[in-house]
């Protein structure tokens, strides 16, 4: 059965690369890593290889100096907002075809009647080991979420920890803080 593989020229960490997208297949991943020295990108959620003339030919992509395709490759990336310091939004560049996982933060109340920042996300969408590294993080069995002290410093630490891997939705927290 033929695999459906998509190739897309991208700029990753300031370097021109070719993004290789396909449904997960361990054999294909191993071949790709061995034959092309492919690297995994969390932000693009795909494997990427060097953008060379040889790889462009194998991937059936036009050469970079082709004037018809040059504009398509060098187009600026779509802006996506990530919530940053003080609950204000700022922009970072994220490729147009990538949707970062969503992390929702909202106020929760602990057993000790303490208000904390609850962190909610789908399993496997954000690596838990990144969340666990944040200072003063705790697990709440009652609220079934990770949580932090309800302070600007804790919120900033969370934003910095997930800035490249997730988008933070903070509407409920912002409404709570306005009250």
mmCIF file with all atom_site columns, C-alpha atoms in Angstrom:
data_model
loop_
_atom_site.group_PDB
_atom_site.id
_atom_site.type_symbol
_atom_site.label_atom_id
_atom_site.label_alt_id
_atom_site.label_comp_id
_atom_site.label_asym_id
_atom_site.label_entity_id
_atom_site.label_seq_id
_atom_site.pdbx_PDB_ins_code
_atom_site.Cartn_x
_atom_site.Cartn_y
_atom_site.Cartn_z
_atom_site.occupancy
_atom_site.B_iso_or_equiv
_atom_site.pdbx_formal_charge
_atom_site.auth_seq_id
_atom_site.auth_comp_id
_atom_site.auth_asym_id
_atom_site.auth_atom_id
_atom_site.pdbx_PDB_model_num
ATOM 1   C CA . UNK A 1 1   ? 0.000   0.000  0.000  1.00 0.00 ? 1   UNK A CA 1
ATOM 2   C CA . UNK A 1 2   ? 1.415   3.370  -1.005 1.00 0.00 ? 2   UNK A CA 1
ATOM 3   C CA . UNK A 1 3   ? 1.931   5.897  1.802  1.00 0.00 ? 3   UNK A CA 1
ATOM 4   C CA . UNK A 1 4   ? 0.485   9.391  1.501  1.00 0.00 ? 4   UNK A CA 1
ATOM 5   C CA . UNK A 1 5   ? 3.500   11.663 2.074  1.00 0.00 ? 5   UNK A CA 1
ATOM 6   C CA . UNK A 1 6   ? 3.415   15.450 1.747  1.00 0.00 ? 6   UNK A CA 1
ATOM 7   C CA . UNK A 1 7   ? 6.488   17.656 1.311  1.00 0.00 ? 7   UNK A CA 1
ATOM 8   C CA . UNK A 1 8   ? 6.517   21.366 2.080  1.00 0.00 ? 8   UNK A CA 1
ATOM 9   C CA . UNK A 1 9   ? 9.378   23.890 1.993  1.00 0.00 ? 9   UNK A CA 1
ATOM 10  C CA . UNK A 1 10  ? 9.550   25.668 5.365  1.00 0.00 ? 10  UNK A CA 1
ATOM 11  C CA . UNK A 1 11  ? 11.835  27.853 7.437  1.00 0.00 ? 11  UNK A CA 1
ATOM 12  C CA . UNK A 1 12  ? 12.643  26.179 10.762 1.00 0.00 ? 12  UNK A CA 1
ATOM 13  C CA . UNK A 1 13  ? 14.837  27.976 13.324 1.00 0.00 ? 13  UNK A CA 1
ATOM 14  C CA . UNK A 1 14  ? 15.992  30.370 10.605 1.00 0.00 ? 14  UNK A CA 1
ATOM 15  C CA . UNK A 1 15  ? 17.066  27.517 8.319  1.00 0.00 ? 15  UNK A CA 1
ATOM 16  C CA . UNK A 1 16  ? 15.398  26.404 5.078  1.00 0.00 ? 16  UNK A CA 1
ATOM 17  C CA . UNK A 1 17  ? 14.126  22.837 5.449  1.00 0.00 ? 17  UNK A CA 1
ATOM 18  C CA . UNK A 1 18  ? 11.636  20.476 3.819  1.00 0.00 ? 18  UNK A CA 1
ATOM 19  C CA . UNK A 1 19  ? 8.802   19.351 6.087  1.00 0.00 ? 19  UNK A CA 1
ATOM 20  C CA . UNK A 1 20  ? 7.831   15.710 5.499  1.00 0.00 ? 20  UNK A CA 1
ATOM 21  C CA . UNK A 1 21  ? 4.296   14.903 6.680  1.00 0.00 ? 21  UNK A CA 1
ATOM 22  C CA . UNK A 1 22  ? 2.742   11.442 6.843  1.00 0.00 ? 22  UNK A CA 1
ATOM 23  C CA . UNK A 1 23  ? 0.648   9.224  9.099  1.00 0.00 ? 23  UNK A CA 1
ATOM 24  C CA . UNK A 1 24  ? 2.875   7.650  11.718 1.00 0.00 ? 24  UNK A CA 1
ATOM 25  C CA . UNK A 1 25  ? 4.775   4.604  10.447 1.00 0.00 ? 25  UNK A CA 1
ATOM 26  C CA . UNK A 1 26  ? 7.752   3.385  12.488 1.00 0.00 ? 26  UNK A CA 1
ATOM 27  C CA . UNK A 1 27  ? 9.502   1.786  9.477  1.00 0.00 ? 27  UNK A CA 1
ATOM 28  C CA . UNK A 1 28  ? 9.176   4.967  7.455  1.00 0.00 ? 28  UNK A CA 1
ATOM 29  C CA . UNK A 1 29  ? 10.486  7.050  10.372 1.00 0.00 ? 29  UNK A CA 1
ATOM 30  C CA . UNK A 1 30  ? 13.547  4.804  10.708 1.00 0.00 ? 30  UNK A CA 1
ATOM 31  C CA . UNK A 1 31  ? 14.293  4.941  6.959  1.00 0.00 ? 31  UNK A CA 1
ATOM 32  C CA . UNK A 1 32  ? 13.841  8.709  6.916  1.00 0.00 ? 32  UNK A CA 1
ATOM 33  C CA . UNK A 1 33  ? 16.181  9.207  9.882  1.00 0.00 ? 33  UNK A CA 1
ATOM 34  C CA . UNK A 1 34  ? 18.889  6.928  8.451  1.00 0.00 ? 34  UNK A CA 1
ATOM 35  C CA . UNK A 1 35  ? 18.772  8.029  4.802  1.00 0.00 ? 35  UNK A CA 1
ATOM 36  C CA . UNK A 1 36  ? 18.196  11.774 5.250  1.00 0.00 ? 36  UNK A CA 1
ATOM 37  C CA . UNK A 1 37  ? 19.266  12.620 8.805  1.00 0.00 ? 37  UNK A CA 1
ATOM 38  C CA . UNK A 1 38  ? 15.716  13.886 9.387  1.00 0.00 ? 38  UNK A CA 1
ATOM 39  C CA . UNK A 1 39  ? 14.907  15.686 12.607 1.00 0.00 ? 39  UNK A CA 1
ATOM 40  C CA . UNK A 1 40  ? 11.605  15.885 14.484 1.00 0.00 ? 40  UNK A CA 1
ATOM 41  C CA . UNK A 1 41  ? 10.054  19.288 15.138 1.00 0.00 ? 41  UNK A CA 1
ATOM 42  C CA . UNK A 1 42  ? 7.611   19.600 18.031 1.00 0.00 ? 42  UNK A CA 1
ATOM 43  C CA . UNK A 1 43  ? 6.368   22.962 16.799 1.00 0.00 ? 43  UNK A CA 1
ATOM 44  C CA . UNK A 1 44  ? 5.710   21.755 13.259 1.00 0.00 ? 44  UNK A CA 1
ATOM 45  C CA . UNK A 1 45  ? 4.647   18.290 14.405 1.00 0.00 ? 45  UNK A CA 1
ATOM 46  C CA . UNK A 1 46  ? 6.588   16.635 11.631 1.00 0.00 ? 46  UNK A CA 1
ATOM 47  C CA . UNK A 1 47  ? 9.937   15.465 10.363 1.00 0.00 ? 47  UNK A CA 1
ATOM 48  C CA . UNK A 1 48  ? 12.117  17.874 8.423  1.00 0.00 ? 48  UNK A CA 1
ATOM 49  C CA . UNK A 1 49  ? 15.125  17.393 6.174  1.00 0.00 ? 49  UNK A CA 1
ATOM 50  C CA . UNK A 1 50  ? 17.720  19.682 4.620  1.00 0.00 ? 50  UNK A CA 1
ATOM 51  C CA . UNK A 1 51  ? 16.434  21.835 1.772  1.00 0.00 ? 51  UNK A CA 1
ATOM 52  C CA . UNK A 1 52  ? 18.856  20.814 -0.973 1.00 0.00 ? 52  UNK A CA 1
ATOM 53  C CA . UNK A 1 53  ? 18.473  20.510 -4.739 1.00 0.00 ? 53  UNK A CA 1
ATOM 54  C CA . UNK A 1 54  ? 18.852  16.717 -4.471 1.00 0.00 ? 54  UNK A CA 1
ATOM 55  C CA . UNK A 1 55  ? 16.104  16.373 -1.849 1.00 0.00 ? 55  UNK A CA 1
ATOM 56  C CA . UNK A 1 56  ? 13.862  18.784 -3.764 1.00 0.00 ? 56  UNK A CA 1
ATOM 57  C CA . UNK A 1 57  ? 14.236  16.550 -6.832 1.00 0.00 ? 57  UNK A CA 1
ATOM 58  C CA . UNK A 1 58  ? 13.439  13.393 -4.801 1.00 0.00 ? 58  UNK A CA 1
ATOM 59  C CA . UNK A 1 59  ? 10.426  15.107 -3.220 1.00 0.00 ? 59  UNK A CA 1
ATOM 60  C CA . UNK A 1 60  ? 9.314   16.411 -6.624 1.00 0.00 ? 60  UNK A CA 1
ATOM 61  C CA . UNK A 1 61  ? 9.501   20.016 -5.419 1.00 0.00 ? 61  UNK A CA 1
ATOM 62  C CA . UNK A 1 62  ? 10.568  22.813 -7.780 1.00 0.00 ? 62  UNK A CA 1
ATOM 63  C CA . UNK A 1 63  ? 14.059  24.203 -7.346 1.00 0.00 ? 63  UNK A CA 1
ATOM 64  C CA . UNK A 1 64  ? 14.267  27.195 -5.055 1.00 0.00 ? 64  UNK A CA 1
ATOM 65  C CA . UNK A 1 65  ? 15.489  29.587 -7.754 1.00 0.00 ? 65  UNK A CA 1
ATOM 66  C CA . UNK A 1 66  ? 12.405  28.855 -9.901 1.00 0.00 ? 66  UNK A CA 1
ATOM 67  C CA . UNK A 1 67  ? 10.690  32.310 -9.965 1.00 0.00 ? 67  UNK A CA 1
ATOM 68  C CA . UNK A 1 68  ? 7.196   30.772 -9.985 1.00 0.00 ? 68  UNK A CA 1
ATOM 69  C CA . UNK A 1 69  ? 7.729   28.968 -6.700 1.00 0.00 ? 69  UNK A CA 1
ATOM 70  C CA . UNK A 1 70  ? 10.137  31.389 -4.988 1.00 0.00 ? 70  UNK A CA 1
ATOM 71  C CA . UNK A 1 71  ? 7.335   33.659 -3.776 1.00 0.00 ? 71  UNK A CA 1
ATOM 72  C CA . UNK A 1 72  ? 5.478   30.709 -2.266 1.00 0.00 ? 72  UNK A CA 1
ATOM 73  C CA . UNK A 1 73  ? 8.516   29.527 -0.303 1.00 0.00 ? 73  UNK A CA 1
ATOM 74  C CA . UNK A 1 74  ? 9.539   32.899 1.030  1.00 0.00 ? 74  UNK A CA 1
ATOM 75  C CA . UNK A 1 75  ? 6.067   34.093 2.068  1.00 0.00 ? 75  UNK A CA 1
ATOM 76  C CA . UNK A 1 76  ? 6.013   35.268 5.663  1.00 0.00 ? 76  UNK A CA 1
ATOM 77  C CA . UNK A 1 77  ? 4.673   32.749 8.101  1.00 0.00 ? 77  UNK A CA 1
ATOM 78  C CA . UNK A 1 78  ? 1.186   33.145 9.576  1.00 0.00 ? 78  UNK A CA 1
ATOM 79  C CA . UNK A 1 79  ? 1.087   34.951 12.907 1.00 0.00 ? 79  UNK A CA 1
ATOM 80  C CA . UNK A 1 80  ? -0.344  33.074 15.852 1.00 0.00 ? 80  UNK A CA 1
ATOM 81  C CA . UNK A 1 81  ? -0.904  34.567 19.255 1.00 0.00 ? 81  UNK A CA 1
ATOM 82  C CA . UNK A 1 82  ? 0.439   33.158 22.436 1.00 0.00 ? 82  UNK A CA 1
ATOM 83  C CA . UNK A 1 83  ? -0.518  34.635 25.760 1.00 0.00 ? 83  UNK A CA 1
ATOM 84  C CA . UNK A 1 84  ? 2.463   36.139 27.551 1.00 0.00 ? 84  UNK A CA 1
ATOM 85  C CA . UNK A 1 85  ? 3.337   38.269 30.551 1.00 0.00 ? 85  UNK A CA 1
ATOM 86  C CA . UNK A 1 86  ? 0.526   39.980 32.417 1.00 0.00 ? 86  UNK A CA 1
ATOM 87  C CA . UNK A 1 87  ? -2.187  38.224 30.373 1.00 0.00 ? 87  UNK A CA 1
ATOM 88  C CA . UNK A 1 88  ? -1.376  40.326 27.296 1.00 0.00 ? 88  UNK A CA 1
ATOM 89  C CA . UNK A 1 89  ? -1.076  38.708 23.866 1.00 0.00 ? 89  UNK A CA 1
ATOM 90  C CA . UNK A 1 90  ? 2.001   38.948 21.700 1.00 0.00 ? 90  UNK A CA 1
ATOM 91  C CA . UNK A 1 91  ? 2.818   37.380 18.337 1.00 0.00 ? 91  UNK A CA 1
ATOM 92  C CA . UNK A 1 92  ? 5.337   34.782 17.311 1.00 0.00 ? 92  UNK A CA 1
ATOM 93  C CA . UNK A 1 93  ? 5.894   33.181 13.921 1.00 0.00 ? 93  UNK A CA 1
ATOM 94  C CA . UNK A 1 94  ? 4.349   29.771 13.458 1.00 0.00 ? 94  UNK A CA 1
ATOM 95  C CA . UNK A 1 95  ? 4.047   28.039 10.088 1.00 0.00 ? 95  UNK A CA 1
ATOM 96  C CA . UNK A 1 96  ? 0.555   28.462 8.623  1.00 0.00 ? 96  UNK A CA 1
ATOM 97  C CA . UNK A 1 97  ? -0.170  24.726 8.553  1.00 0.00 ? 97  UNK A CA 1
ATOM 98  C CA . UNK A 1 98  ? 0.590   24.164 12.238 1.00 0.00 ? 98  UNK A CA 1
ATOM 99  C CA . UNK A 1 99  ? -1.937  24.368 15.063 1.00 0.00 ? 99  UNK A CA 1
ATOM 100 C CA . UNK A 1 100 ? -0.398  24.281 18.500 1.00 0.00 ? 100 UNK A CA 1
ATOM 101 C CA . UNK A 1 101 ? -2.165  22.338 21.246 1.00 0.00 ? 101 UNK A CA 1
ATOM 102 C CA . UNK A 1 102 ? -4.360  24.378 23.561 1.00 0.00 ? 102 UNK A CA 1
ATOM 103 C CA . UNK A 1 103 ? -3.634  24.790 27.267 1.00 0.00 ? 103 UNK A CA 1
ATOM 104 C CA . UNK A 1 104 ? -6.499  26.300 29.224 1.00 0.00 ? 104 UNK A CA 1
ATOM 105 C CA . UNK A 1 105 ? -5.810  28.108 32.494 1.00 0.00 ? 105 UNK A CA 1
ATOM 106 C CA . UNK A 1 106 ? -8.547  29.043 34.916 1.00 0.00 ? 106 UNK A CA 1
ATOM 107 C CA . UNK A 1 107 ? -8.873  29.657 38.631 1.00 0.00 ? 107 UNK A CA 1
ATOM 108 C CA . UNK A 1 108 ? -9.534  26.629 40.805 1.00 0.00 ? 108 UNK A CA 1
ATOM 109 C CA . UNK A 1 109 ? -10.101 26.221 44.521 1.00 0.00 ? 109 UNK A CA 1
ATOM 110 C CA . UNK A 1 110 ? -8.085  23.670 46.502 1.00 0.00 ? 110 UNK A CA 1
ATOM 111 C CA . UNK A 1 111 ? -9.144  21.648 49.552 1.00 0.00 ? 111 UNK A CA 1
ATOM 112 C CA . UNK A 1 112 ? -7.625  24.405 51.717 1.00 0.00 ? 112 UNK A CA 1
ATOM 113 C CA . UNK A 1 113 ? -9.855  27.028 50.006 1.00 0.00 ? 113 UNK A CA 1
ATOM 114 C CA . UNK A 1 114 ? -6.805  28.462 48.242 1.00 0.00 ? 114 UNK A CA 1
ATOM 115 C CA . UNK A 1 115 ? -7.319  29.946 44.753 1.00 0.00 ? 115 UNK A CA 1
ATOM 116 C CA . UNK A 1 116 ? -4.735  28.662 42.290 1.00 0.00 ? 116 UNK A CA 1
ATOM 117 C CA . UNK A 1 117 ? -4.197  28.629 38.522 1.00 0.00 ? 117 UNK A CA 1
ATOM 118 C CA . UNK A 1 118 ? -5.536  25.335 37.125 1.00 0.00 ? 118 UNK A CA 1
ATOM 119 C CA . UNK A 1 119 ? -3.782  24.055 33.994 1.00 0.00 ? 119 UNK A CA 1
ATOM 120 C CA . UNK A 1 120 ? -5.893  21.915 31.658 1.00 0.00 ? 120 UNK A CA 1
ATOM 121 C CA . UNK A 1 121 ? -4.815  20.192 28.439 1.00 0.00 ? 121 UNK A CA 1
ATOM 122 C CA . UNK A 1 122 ? -5.500  16.992 26.503 1.00 0.00 ? 122 UNK A CA 1
ATOM 123 C CA . UNK A 1 123 ? -3.341  14.005 27.347 1.00 0.00 ? 123 UNK A CA 1
ATOM 124 C CA . UNK A 1 124 ? -0.207  13.855 25.190 1.00 0.00 ? 124 UNK A CA 1
ATOM 125 C CA . UNK A 1 125 ? -0.824  17.317 23.703 1.00 0.00 ? 125 UNK A CA 1
ATOM 126 C CA . UNK A 1 126 ? 1.745   18.895 26.029 1.00 0.00 ? 126 UNK A CA 1
ATOM 127 C CA . UNK A 1 127 ? 4.604   16.841 27.470 1.00 0.00 ? 127 UNK A CA 1
ATOM 128 C CA . UNK A 1 128 ? 3.967   16.502 31.199 1.00 0.00 ? 128 UNK A CA 1
ATOM 129 C CA . UNK A 1 129 ? 7.694   16.574 31.943 1.00 0.00 ? 129 UNK A CA 1
ATOM 130 C CA . UNK A 1 130 ? 7.729   20.223 30.791 1.00 0.00 ? 130 UNK A CA 1
ATOM 131 C CA . UNK A 1 131 ? 4.794   21.113 33.057 1.00 0.00 ? 131 UNK A CA 1
ATOM 132 C CA . UNK A 1 132 ? 6.355   19.268 36.013 1.00 0.00 ? 132 UNK A CA 1
ATOM 133 C CA . UNK A 1 133 ? 9.502   21.431 35.817 1.00 0.00 ? 133 UNK A CA 1
ATOM 134 C CA . UNK A 1 134 ? 7.618   24.628 36.712 1.00 0.00 ? 134 UNK A CA 1
ATOM 135 C CA . UNK A 1 135 ? 8.315   25.813 40.265 1.00 0.00 ? 135 UNK A CA 1
ATOM 136 C CA . UNK A 1 136 ? 5.545   25.230 42.831 1.00 0.00 ? 136 UNK A CA 1
ATOM 137 C CA . UNK A 1 137 ? 3.492   23.042 40.473 1.00 0.00 ? 137 UNK A CA 1
ATOM 138 C CA . UNK A 1 138 ? 1.154   20.542 42.150 1.00 0.00 ? 138 UNK A CA 1
ATOM 139 C CA . UNK A 1 139 ? -1.356  17.923 41.048 1.00 0.00 ? 139 UNK A CA 1
ATOM 140 C CA . UNK A 1 140 ? -4.979  18.189 42.160 1.00 0.00 ? 140 UNK A CA 1
ATOM 141 C CA . UNK A 1 141 ? -6.874  14.915 42.250 1.00 0.00 ? 141 UNK A CA 1
ATOM 142 C CA . UNK A 1 142 ? -10.113 16.763 42.988 1.00 0.00 ? 142 UNK A CA 1
ATOM 143 C CA . UNK A 1 143 ? -9.807  19.156 40.012 1.00 0.00 ? 143 UNK A CA 1
ATOM 144 C CA . UNK A 1 144 ? -7.875  16.605 37.904 1.00 0.00 ? 144 UNK A CA 1
ATOM 145 C CA . UNK A 1 145 ? -5.303  19.147 36.775 1.00 0.00 ? 145 UNK A CA 1
ATOM 146 C CA . UNK A 1 146 ? -1.898  20.602 37.488 1.00 0.00 ? 146 UNK A CA 1
ATOM 147 C CA . UNK A 1 147 ? -2.019  23.907 39.371 1.00 0.00 ? 147 UNK A CA 1
ATOM 148 C CA . UNK A 1 148 ? 0.165   26.842 40.388 1.00 0.00 ? 148 UNK A CA 1
ATOM 149 C CA . UNK A 1 149 ? -0.104  29.689 42.888 1.00 0.00 ? 149 UNK A CA 1
ATOM 150 C CA . UNK A 1 150 ? -2.331  32.426 41.480 1.00 0.00 ? 150 UNK A CA 1
ATOM 151 C CA . UNK A 1 151 ? 0.493   34.943 40.934 1.00 0.00 ? 151 UNK A CA 1
ATOM 152 C CA . UNK A 1 152 ? 1.859   36.783 37.931 1.00 0.00 ? 152 UNK A CA 1
ATOM 153 C CA . UNK A 1 153 ? 5.265   35.146 38.480 1.00 0.00 ? 153 UNK A CA 1
ATOM 154 C CA . UNK A 1 154 ? 3.767   31.636 38.332 1.00 0.00 ? 154 UNK A CA 1
ATOM 155 C CA . UNK A 1 155 ? 1.744   32.543 35.247 1.00 0.00 ? 155 UNK A CA 1
ATOM 156 C CA . UNK A 1 156 ? 4.881   33.916 33.539 1.00 0.00 ? 156 UNK A CA 1
ATOM 157 C CA . UNK A 1 157 ? 6.779   30.701 34.339 1.00 0.00 ? 157 UNK A CA 1
ATOM 158 C CA . UNK A 1 158 ? 3.980   28.656 32.779 1.00 0.00 ? 158 UNK A CA 1
ATOM 159 C CA . UNK A 1 159 ? 3.957   30.854 29.659 1.00 0.00 ? 159 UNK A CA 1
ATOM 160 C CA . UNK A 1 160 ? 7.724   30.554 29.271 1.00 0.00 ? 160 UNK A CA 1
ATOM 161 C CA . UNK A 1 161 ? 7.627   26.777 29.756 1.00 0.00 ? 161 UNK A CA 1
ATOM 162 C CA . UNK A 1 162 ? 5.042   26.148 27.019 1.00 0.00 ? 162 UNK A CA 1
ATOM 163 C CA . UNK A 1 163 ? 5.656   29.106 24.678 1.00 0.00 ? 163 UNK A CA 1
ATOM 164 C CA . UNK A 1 164 ? 7.007   26.977 21.804 1.00 0.00 ? 164 UNK A CA 1
ATOM 165 C CA . UNK A 1 165 ? 4.698   24.007 22.211 1.00 0.00 ? 165 UNK A CA 1
ATOM 166 C CA . UNK A 1 166 ? 1.235   25.308 23.084 1.00 0.00 ? 166 UNK A CA 1
ATOM 167 C CA . UNK A 1 167 ? -1.200  28.205 22.960 1.00 0.00 ? 167 UNK A CA 1
ATOM 168 C CA . UNK A 1 168 ? -2.569  29.378 26.288 1.00 0.00 ? 168 UNK A CA 1
ATOM 169 C CA . UNK A 1 169 ? -6.250  30.231 26.606 1.00 0.00 ? 169 UNK A CA 1
ATOM 170 C CA . UNK A 1 170 ? -6.719  32.444 29.657 1.00 0.00 ? 170 UNK A CA 1
ATOM 171 C CA . UNK A 1 171 ? -10.183 34.026 29.318 1.00 0.00 ? 171 UNK A CA 1
ATOM 172 C CA . UNK A 1 172 ? -11.553 32.525 32.539 1.00 0.00 ? 172 UNK A CA 1
ATOM 173 C CA . UNK A 1 173 ? -8.440  33.530 34.494 1.00 0.00 ? 173 UNK A CA 1
ATOM 174 C CA . UNK A 1 174 ? -8.514  37.059 33.089 1.00 0.00 ? 174 UNK A CA 1
ATOM 175 C CA . UNK A 1 175 ? -12.217 37.434 34.053 1.00 0.00 ? 175 UNK A CA 1
ATOM 176 C CA . UNK A 1 176 ? -11.485 36.183 37.556 1.00 0.00 ? 176 UNK A CA 1
ATOM 177 C CA . UNK A 1 177 ? -8.589  38.625 37.981 1.00 0.00 ? 177 UNK A CA 1
ATOM 178 C CA . UNK A 1 178 ? -10.734 41.557 36.803 1.00 0.00 ? 178 UNK A CA 1
ATOM 179 C CA . UNK A 1 179 ? -13.147 40.837 39.670 1.00 0.00 ? 179 UNK A CA 1
#
